[in-house]
GROMACS .gro file of C-alpha atoms in nm:
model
  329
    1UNK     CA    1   0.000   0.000   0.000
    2UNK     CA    2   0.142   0.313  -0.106
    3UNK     CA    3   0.098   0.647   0.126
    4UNK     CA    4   0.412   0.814   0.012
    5UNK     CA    5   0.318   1.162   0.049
    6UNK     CA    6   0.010   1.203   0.219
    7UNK     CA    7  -0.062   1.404   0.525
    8UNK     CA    8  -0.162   1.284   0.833
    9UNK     CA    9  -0.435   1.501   0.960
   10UNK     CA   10  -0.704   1.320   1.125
   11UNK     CA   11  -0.847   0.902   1.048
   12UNK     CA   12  -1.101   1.024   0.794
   13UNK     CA   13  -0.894   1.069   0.545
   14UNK     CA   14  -0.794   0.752   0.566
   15UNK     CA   15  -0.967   0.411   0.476
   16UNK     CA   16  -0.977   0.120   0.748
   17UNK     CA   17  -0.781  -0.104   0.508
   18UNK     CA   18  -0.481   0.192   0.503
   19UNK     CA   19  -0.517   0.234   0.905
   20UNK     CA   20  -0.503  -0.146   0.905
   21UNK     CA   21  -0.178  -0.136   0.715
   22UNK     CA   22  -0.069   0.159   0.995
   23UNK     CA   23  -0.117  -0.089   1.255
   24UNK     CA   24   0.063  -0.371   1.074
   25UNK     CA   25   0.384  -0.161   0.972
   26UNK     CA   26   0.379   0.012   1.330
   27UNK     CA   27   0.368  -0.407   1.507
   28UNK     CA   28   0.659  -0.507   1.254
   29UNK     CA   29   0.843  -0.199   1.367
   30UNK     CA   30   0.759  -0.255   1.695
   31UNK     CA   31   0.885  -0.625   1.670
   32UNK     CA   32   1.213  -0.506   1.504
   33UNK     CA   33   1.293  -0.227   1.781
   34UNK     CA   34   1.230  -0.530   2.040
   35UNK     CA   35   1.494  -0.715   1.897
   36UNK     CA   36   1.739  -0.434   1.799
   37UNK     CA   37   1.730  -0.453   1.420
   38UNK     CA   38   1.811  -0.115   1.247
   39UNK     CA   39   1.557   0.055   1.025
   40UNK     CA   40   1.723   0.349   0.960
   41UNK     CA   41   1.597   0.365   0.583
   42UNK     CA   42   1.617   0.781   0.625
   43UNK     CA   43   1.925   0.869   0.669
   44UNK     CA   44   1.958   1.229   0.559
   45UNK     CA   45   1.662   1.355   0.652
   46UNK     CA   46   1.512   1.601   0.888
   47UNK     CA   47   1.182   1.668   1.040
   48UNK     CA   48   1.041   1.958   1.197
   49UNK     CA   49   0.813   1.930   1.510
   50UNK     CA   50   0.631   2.241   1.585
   51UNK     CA   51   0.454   2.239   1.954
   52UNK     CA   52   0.253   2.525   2.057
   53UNK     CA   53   0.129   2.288   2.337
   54UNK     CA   54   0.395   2.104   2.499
   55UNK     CA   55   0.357   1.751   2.535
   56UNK     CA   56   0.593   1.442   2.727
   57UNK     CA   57   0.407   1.159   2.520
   58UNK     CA   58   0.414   1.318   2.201
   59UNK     CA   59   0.741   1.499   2.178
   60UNK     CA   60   0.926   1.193   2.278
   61UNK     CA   61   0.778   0.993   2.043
   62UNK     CA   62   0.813   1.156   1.749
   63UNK     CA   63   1.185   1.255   1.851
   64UNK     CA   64   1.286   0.883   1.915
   65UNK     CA   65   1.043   0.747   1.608
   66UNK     CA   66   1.285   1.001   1.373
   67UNK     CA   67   1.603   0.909   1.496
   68UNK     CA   68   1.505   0.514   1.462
   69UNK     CA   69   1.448   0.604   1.095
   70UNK     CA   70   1.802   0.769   1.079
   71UNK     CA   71   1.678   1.141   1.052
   72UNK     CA   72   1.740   1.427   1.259
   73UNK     CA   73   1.549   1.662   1.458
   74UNK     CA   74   1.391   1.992   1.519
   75UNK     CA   75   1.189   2.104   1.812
   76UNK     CA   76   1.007   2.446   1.733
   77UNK     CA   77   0.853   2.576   2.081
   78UNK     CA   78   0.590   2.903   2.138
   79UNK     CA   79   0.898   3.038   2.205
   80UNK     CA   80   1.151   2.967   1.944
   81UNK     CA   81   0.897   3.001   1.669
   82UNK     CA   82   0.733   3.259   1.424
   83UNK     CA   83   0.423   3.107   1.361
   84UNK     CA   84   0.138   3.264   1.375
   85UNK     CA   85   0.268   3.566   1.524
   86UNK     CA   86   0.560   3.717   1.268
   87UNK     CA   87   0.514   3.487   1.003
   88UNK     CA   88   0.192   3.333   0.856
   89UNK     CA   89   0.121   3.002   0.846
   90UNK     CA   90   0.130   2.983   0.462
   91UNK     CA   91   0.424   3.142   0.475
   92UNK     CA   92   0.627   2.941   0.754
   93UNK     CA   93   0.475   2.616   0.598
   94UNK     CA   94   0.653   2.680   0.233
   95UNK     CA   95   1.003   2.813   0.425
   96UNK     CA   96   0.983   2.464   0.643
   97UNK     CA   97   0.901   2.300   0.339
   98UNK     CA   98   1.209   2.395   0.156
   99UNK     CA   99   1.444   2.242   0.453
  100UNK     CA  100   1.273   1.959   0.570
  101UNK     CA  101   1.086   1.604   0.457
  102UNK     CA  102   0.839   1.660   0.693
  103UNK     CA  103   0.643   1.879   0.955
  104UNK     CA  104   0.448   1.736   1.289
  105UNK     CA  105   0.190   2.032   1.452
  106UNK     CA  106   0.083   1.998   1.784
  107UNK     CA  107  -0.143   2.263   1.907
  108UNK     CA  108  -0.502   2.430   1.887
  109UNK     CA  109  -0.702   2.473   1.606
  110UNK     CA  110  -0.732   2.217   1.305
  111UNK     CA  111  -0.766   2.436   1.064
  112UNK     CA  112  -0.376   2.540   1.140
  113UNK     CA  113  -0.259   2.204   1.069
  114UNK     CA  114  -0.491   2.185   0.755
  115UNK     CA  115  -0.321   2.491   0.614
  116UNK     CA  116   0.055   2.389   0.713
  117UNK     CA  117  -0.048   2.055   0.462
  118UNK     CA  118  -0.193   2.257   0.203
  119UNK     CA  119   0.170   2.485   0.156
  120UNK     CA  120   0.428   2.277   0.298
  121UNK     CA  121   0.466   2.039   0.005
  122UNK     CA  122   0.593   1.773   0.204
  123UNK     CA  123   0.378   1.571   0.421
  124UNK     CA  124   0.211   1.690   0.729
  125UNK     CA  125   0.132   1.537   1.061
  126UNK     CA  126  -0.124   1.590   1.351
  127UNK     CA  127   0.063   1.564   1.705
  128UNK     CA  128  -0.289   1.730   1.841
  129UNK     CA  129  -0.537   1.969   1.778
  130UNK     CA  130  -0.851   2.088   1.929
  131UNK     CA  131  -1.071   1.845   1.734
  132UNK     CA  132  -0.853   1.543   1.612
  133UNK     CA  133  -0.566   1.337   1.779
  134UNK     CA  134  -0.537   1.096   1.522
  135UNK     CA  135  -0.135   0.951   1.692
  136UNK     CA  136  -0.309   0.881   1.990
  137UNK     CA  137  -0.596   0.691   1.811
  138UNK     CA  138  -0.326   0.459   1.581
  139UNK     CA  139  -0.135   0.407   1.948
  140UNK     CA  140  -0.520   0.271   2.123
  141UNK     CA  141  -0.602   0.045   1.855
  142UNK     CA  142  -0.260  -0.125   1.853
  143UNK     CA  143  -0.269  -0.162   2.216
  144UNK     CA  144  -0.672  -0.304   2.176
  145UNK     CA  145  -0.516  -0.521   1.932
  146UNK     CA  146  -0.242  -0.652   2.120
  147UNK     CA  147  -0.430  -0.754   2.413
  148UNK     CA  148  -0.722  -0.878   2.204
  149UNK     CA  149  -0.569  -1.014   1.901
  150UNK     CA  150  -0.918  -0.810   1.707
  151UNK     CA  151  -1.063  -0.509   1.676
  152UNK     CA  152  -1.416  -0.605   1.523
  153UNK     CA  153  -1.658  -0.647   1.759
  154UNK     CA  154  -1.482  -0.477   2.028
  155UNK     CA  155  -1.688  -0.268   2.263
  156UNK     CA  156  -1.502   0.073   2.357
  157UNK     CA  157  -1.644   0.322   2.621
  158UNK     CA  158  -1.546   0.664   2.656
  159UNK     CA  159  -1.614   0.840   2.977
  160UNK     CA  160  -1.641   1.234   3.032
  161UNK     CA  161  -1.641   1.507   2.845
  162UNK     CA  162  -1.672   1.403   2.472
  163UNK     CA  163  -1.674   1.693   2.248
  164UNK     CA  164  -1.306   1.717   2.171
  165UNK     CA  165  -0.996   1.589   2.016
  166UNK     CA  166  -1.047   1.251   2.211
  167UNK     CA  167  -1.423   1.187   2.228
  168UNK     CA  168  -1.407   1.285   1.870
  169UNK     CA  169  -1.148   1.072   1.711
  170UNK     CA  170  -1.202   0.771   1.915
  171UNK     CA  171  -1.594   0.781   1.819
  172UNK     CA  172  -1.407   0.829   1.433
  173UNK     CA  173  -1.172   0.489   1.492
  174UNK     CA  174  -1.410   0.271   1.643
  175UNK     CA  175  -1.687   0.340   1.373
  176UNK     CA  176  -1.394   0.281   1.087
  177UNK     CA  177  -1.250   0.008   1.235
  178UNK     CA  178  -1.546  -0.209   1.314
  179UNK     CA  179  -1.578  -0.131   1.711
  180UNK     CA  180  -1.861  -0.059   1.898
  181UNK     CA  181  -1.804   0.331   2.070
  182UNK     CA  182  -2.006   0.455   2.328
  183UNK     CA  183  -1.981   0.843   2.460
  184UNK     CA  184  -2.111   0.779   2.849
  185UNK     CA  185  -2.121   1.183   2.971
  186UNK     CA  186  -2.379   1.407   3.018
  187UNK     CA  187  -2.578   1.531   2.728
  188UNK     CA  188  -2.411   1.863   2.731
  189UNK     CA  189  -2.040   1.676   2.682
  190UNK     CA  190  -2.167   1.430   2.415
  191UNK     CA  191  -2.005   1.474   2.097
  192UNK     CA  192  -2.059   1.719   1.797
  193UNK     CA  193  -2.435   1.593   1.605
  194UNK     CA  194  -2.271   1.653   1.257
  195UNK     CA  195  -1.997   1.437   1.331
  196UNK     CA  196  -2.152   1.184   1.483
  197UNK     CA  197  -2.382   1.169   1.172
  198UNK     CA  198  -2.051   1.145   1.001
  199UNK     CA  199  -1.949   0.805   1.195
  200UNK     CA  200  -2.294   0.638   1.226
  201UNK     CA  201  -2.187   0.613   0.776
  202UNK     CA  202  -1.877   0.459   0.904
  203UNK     CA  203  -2.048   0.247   1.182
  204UNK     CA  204  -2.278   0.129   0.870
  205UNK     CA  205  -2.029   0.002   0.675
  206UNK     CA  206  -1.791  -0.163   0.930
  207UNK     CA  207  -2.085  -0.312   1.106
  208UNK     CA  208  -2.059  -0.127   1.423
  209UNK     CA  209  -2.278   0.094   1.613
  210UNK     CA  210  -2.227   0.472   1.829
  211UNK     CA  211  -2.410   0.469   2.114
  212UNK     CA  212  -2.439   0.839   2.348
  213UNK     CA  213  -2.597   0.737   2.677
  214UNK     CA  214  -2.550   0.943   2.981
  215UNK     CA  215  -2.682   0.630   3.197
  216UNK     CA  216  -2.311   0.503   3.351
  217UNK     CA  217  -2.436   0.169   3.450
  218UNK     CA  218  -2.606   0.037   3.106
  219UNK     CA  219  -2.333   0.237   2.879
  220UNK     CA  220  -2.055   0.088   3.063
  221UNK     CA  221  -2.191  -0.319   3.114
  222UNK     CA  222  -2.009  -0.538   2.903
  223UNK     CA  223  -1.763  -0.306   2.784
  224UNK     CA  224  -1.428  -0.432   2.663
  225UNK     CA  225  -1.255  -0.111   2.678
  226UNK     CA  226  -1.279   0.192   2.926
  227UNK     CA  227  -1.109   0.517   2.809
  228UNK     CA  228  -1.092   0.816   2.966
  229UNK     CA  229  -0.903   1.189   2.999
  230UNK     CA  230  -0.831   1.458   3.180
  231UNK     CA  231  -1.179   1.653   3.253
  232UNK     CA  232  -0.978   2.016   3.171
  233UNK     CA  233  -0.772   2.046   2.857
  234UNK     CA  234  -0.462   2.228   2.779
  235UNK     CA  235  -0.574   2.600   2.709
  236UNK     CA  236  -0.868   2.601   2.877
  237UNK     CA  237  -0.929   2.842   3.172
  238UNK     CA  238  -0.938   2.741   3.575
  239UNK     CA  239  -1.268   2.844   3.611
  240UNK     CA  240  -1.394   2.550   3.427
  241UNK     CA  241  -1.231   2.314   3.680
  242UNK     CA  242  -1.516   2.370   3.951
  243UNK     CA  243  -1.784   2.309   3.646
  244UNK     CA  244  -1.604   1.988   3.531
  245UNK     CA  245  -1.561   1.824   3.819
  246UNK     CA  246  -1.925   1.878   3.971
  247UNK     CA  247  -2.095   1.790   3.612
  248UNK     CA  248  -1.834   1.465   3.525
  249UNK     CA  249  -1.752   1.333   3.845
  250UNK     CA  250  -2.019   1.068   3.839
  251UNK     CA  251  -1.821   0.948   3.524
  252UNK     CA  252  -1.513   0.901   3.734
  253UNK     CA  253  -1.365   0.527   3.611
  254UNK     CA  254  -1.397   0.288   3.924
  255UNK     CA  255  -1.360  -0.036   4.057
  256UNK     CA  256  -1.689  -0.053   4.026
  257UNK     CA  257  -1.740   0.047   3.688
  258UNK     CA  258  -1.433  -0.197   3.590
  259UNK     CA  259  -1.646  -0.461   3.756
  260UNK     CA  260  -1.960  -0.377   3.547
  261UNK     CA  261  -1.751  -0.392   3.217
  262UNK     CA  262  -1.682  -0.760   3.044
  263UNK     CA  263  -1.436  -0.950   3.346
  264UNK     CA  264  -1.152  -0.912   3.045
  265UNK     CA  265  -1.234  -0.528   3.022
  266UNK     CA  266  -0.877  -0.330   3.013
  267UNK     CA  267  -0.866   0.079   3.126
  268UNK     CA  268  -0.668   0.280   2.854
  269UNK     CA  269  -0.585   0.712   2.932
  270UNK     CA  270  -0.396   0.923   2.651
  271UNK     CA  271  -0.226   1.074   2.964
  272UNK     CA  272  -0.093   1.302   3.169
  273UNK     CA  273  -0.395   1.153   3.435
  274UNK     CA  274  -0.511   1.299   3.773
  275UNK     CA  275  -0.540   0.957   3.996
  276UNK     CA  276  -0.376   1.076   4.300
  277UNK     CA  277  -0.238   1.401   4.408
  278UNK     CA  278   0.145   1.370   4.327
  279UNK     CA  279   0.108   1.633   4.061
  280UNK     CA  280   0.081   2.029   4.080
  281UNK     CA  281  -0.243   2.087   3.899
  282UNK     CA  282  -0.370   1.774   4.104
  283UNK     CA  283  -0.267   1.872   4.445
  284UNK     CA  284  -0.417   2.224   4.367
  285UNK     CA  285  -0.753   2.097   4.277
  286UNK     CA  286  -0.755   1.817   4.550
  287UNK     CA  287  -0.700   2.107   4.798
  288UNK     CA  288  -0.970   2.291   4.636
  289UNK     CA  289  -1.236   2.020   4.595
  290UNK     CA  290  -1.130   1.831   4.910
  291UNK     CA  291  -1.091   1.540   4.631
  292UNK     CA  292  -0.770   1.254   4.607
  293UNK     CA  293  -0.864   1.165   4.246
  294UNK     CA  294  -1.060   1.289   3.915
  295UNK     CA  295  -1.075   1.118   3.614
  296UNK     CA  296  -1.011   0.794   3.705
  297UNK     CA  297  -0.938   0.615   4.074
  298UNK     CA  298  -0.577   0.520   4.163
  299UNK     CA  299  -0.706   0.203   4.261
  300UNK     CA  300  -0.798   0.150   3.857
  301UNK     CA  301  -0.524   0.330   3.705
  302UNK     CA  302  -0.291   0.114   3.919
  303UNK     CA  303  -0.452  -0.219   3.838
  304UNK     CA  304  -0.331  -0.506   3.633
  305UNK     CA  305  -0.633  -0.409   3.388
  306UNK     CA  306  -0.447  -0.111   3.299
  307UNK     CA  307  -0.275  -0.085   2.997
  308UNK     CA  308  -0.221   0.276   2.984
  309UNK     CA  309   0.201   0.250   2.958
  310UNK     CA  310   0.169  -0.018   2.706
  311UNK     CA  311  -0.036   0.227   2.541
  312UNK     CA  312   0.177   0.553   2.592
  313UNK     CA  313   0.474   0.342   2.458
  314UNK     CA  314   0.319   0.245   2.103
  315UNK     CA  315   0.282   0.610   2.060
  316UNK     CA  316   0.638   0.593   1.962
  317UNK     CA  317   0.600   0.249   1.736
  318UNK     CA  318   0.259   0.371   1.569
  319UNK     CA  319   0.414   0.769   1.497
  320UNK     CA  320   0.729   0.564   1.381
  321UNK     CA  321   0.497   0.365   1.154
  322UNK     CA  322   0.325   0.683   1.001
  323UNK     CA  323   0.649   0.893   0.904
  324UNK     CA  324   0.770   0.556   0.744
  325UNK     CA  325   0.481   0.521   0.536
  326UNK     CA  326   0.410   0.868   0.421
  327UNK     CA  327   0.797   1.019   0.387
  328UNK     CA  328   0.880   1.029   0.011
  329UNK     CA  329   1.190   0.858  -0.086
   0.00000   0.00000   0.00000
């Protein structure tokens, strides 16, 4: 399958037979990492990762994925770059364009990463924006894989607030891919109509279904998958933190809950995750809410059903697999 050139911007550009072929490439790169075979088949090359949002997952990733594949480096911070500010986006797309084979975004809008693609003449990739996370989404489905050995049929349930990047683009993977996805929030969090429209066509033709219930008990029985994130994303303001945690902390992922999914059911998190209080955002808000946890209990997060660093790792084998497969020759 050839994807030599093509941007990666978000899953719907992309067919479930070409993701399948994403996750295939990223397991035999995976396998070949394990047992220290080189596949440094770019040797030459550079990349340039711009962050306006910082990221540990992420950056890492797509620093280590580039120097497996023999090519070099640049990291282009708020601070250290032009974008946006003294230099259009156009306009700093066709400069990077000129100096390097390829260009990762991680930031707000989507529409910024759209228009990096449309003038960079190399291809572009999405590290994050606001709506779409597609990485993250290649890195989930190779973990559900793994543990699995399927994806069809699989029944994936997303707690919290899911009208973003994550709600959206796992509710875009699971209907492409042949999963069952339900959103299990409040109304008010479910995620965008037109879009979920979008993925019921998918759903259709994969022979899945999307399922928004705000009921925790019936969305989350038999599950085989329990996602969640952080109830406050990067950029947003503090004041939503009291708002967040009143509306979504019935959605918190629990024993319980665990115990009301299928007795395989794993627990997967994109991360950074507030389970305890050894963080500074978390100790703040524990202090403020007189609460020891958000998103998810420590008790969960801990257990042997979670496969959230098996996950965070094949960020790194699944970014790997993209550049590979869409870096010209």
């Amino acid at each position: 399958m050839d994807l030599k050139g093509r941007n990666f911007l978000t899953l719907k550009d992309f067919s479930p037979e070409e993701i399948e072929y994403l996750l295939d490439l990223a397991e035999e790169l995976k396998e070949k990492k394990k047992k220290g075979i080189p596949v440094d088949i770019y040797r030459g090359k550079n990349v340039a990762l711009i962050f306006e949002k910082t990221s540990t997952r992420t950056r890492c990733s797509f620093e280590v994925a580039a120097h497996d594949l023999g090519m070099g480096t640049t990291y282009l911070e708020p601070a250290s770059s032009q974008i946006g500010k003294k230099e259009s986006i156009a306009d700093t797309a066709r400069v990077l364009g000129r100096i390097y084979e390829g260009i990762e975004y991680r930031g707000y809008g989507q529409e910024i990463v759209e228009e990096l693609a449309r003038y960079a003449g190399v291809p572009v990739w999405n590290g994050l924006t606001n709506e779409y996370h597609p990485t993250q989404m290649l890195a989930d489905l190779l973990t559900i894989r793994e543990h699995y050995g399927r994806l069809k049929g699989i029944r994936l349930v997303y707690m919290g607030d899911a009208r973003y990047n994550m709600g959206n683009s796992l509710m875009i993977a699971c209907s492409k891919m042949g999963l069952d996805f339900v959103a299990c929030a409040p109304e008010k969090y479910f995620p965008n109509g037109e879009l979920v429209d979008q993925c019921r066509k998918y759903a259709e033709a994969s022979g899945s279904s999307i399922t928004l219930t705000e009921d925790v008990s019936e969305g989350t029985r038999g599950a085989d998958v329990v996602y969640t994130d952080v109830w406050v994303s990067m950029g947003e303001p503090d004041e939503v933190w009291e708002e967040r945690i009143r509306d979504l902390s019935p959605y918190r992922v629990t024993k319980e809950i665990m115990e009301n999914a299928g007795p395989e059911a794993i627990f997967l998190h994109c991360l950074p995750s507030f389970h305890d209080l050894k963080t500074k955002i978390g100790l703040e808000m524990g202090q403020r809410f007189g609460i020891t946890e958000m998103e998810v209990t420590d008790e969960v997060f801990e257990s042997a059903r979670s496969k959230v660093f098996d996950e965070a790792e094949n960020r790194m084998h699944t970014i790997k697999a993209v550049m590979a497969a869409t870096l010209g020759e």
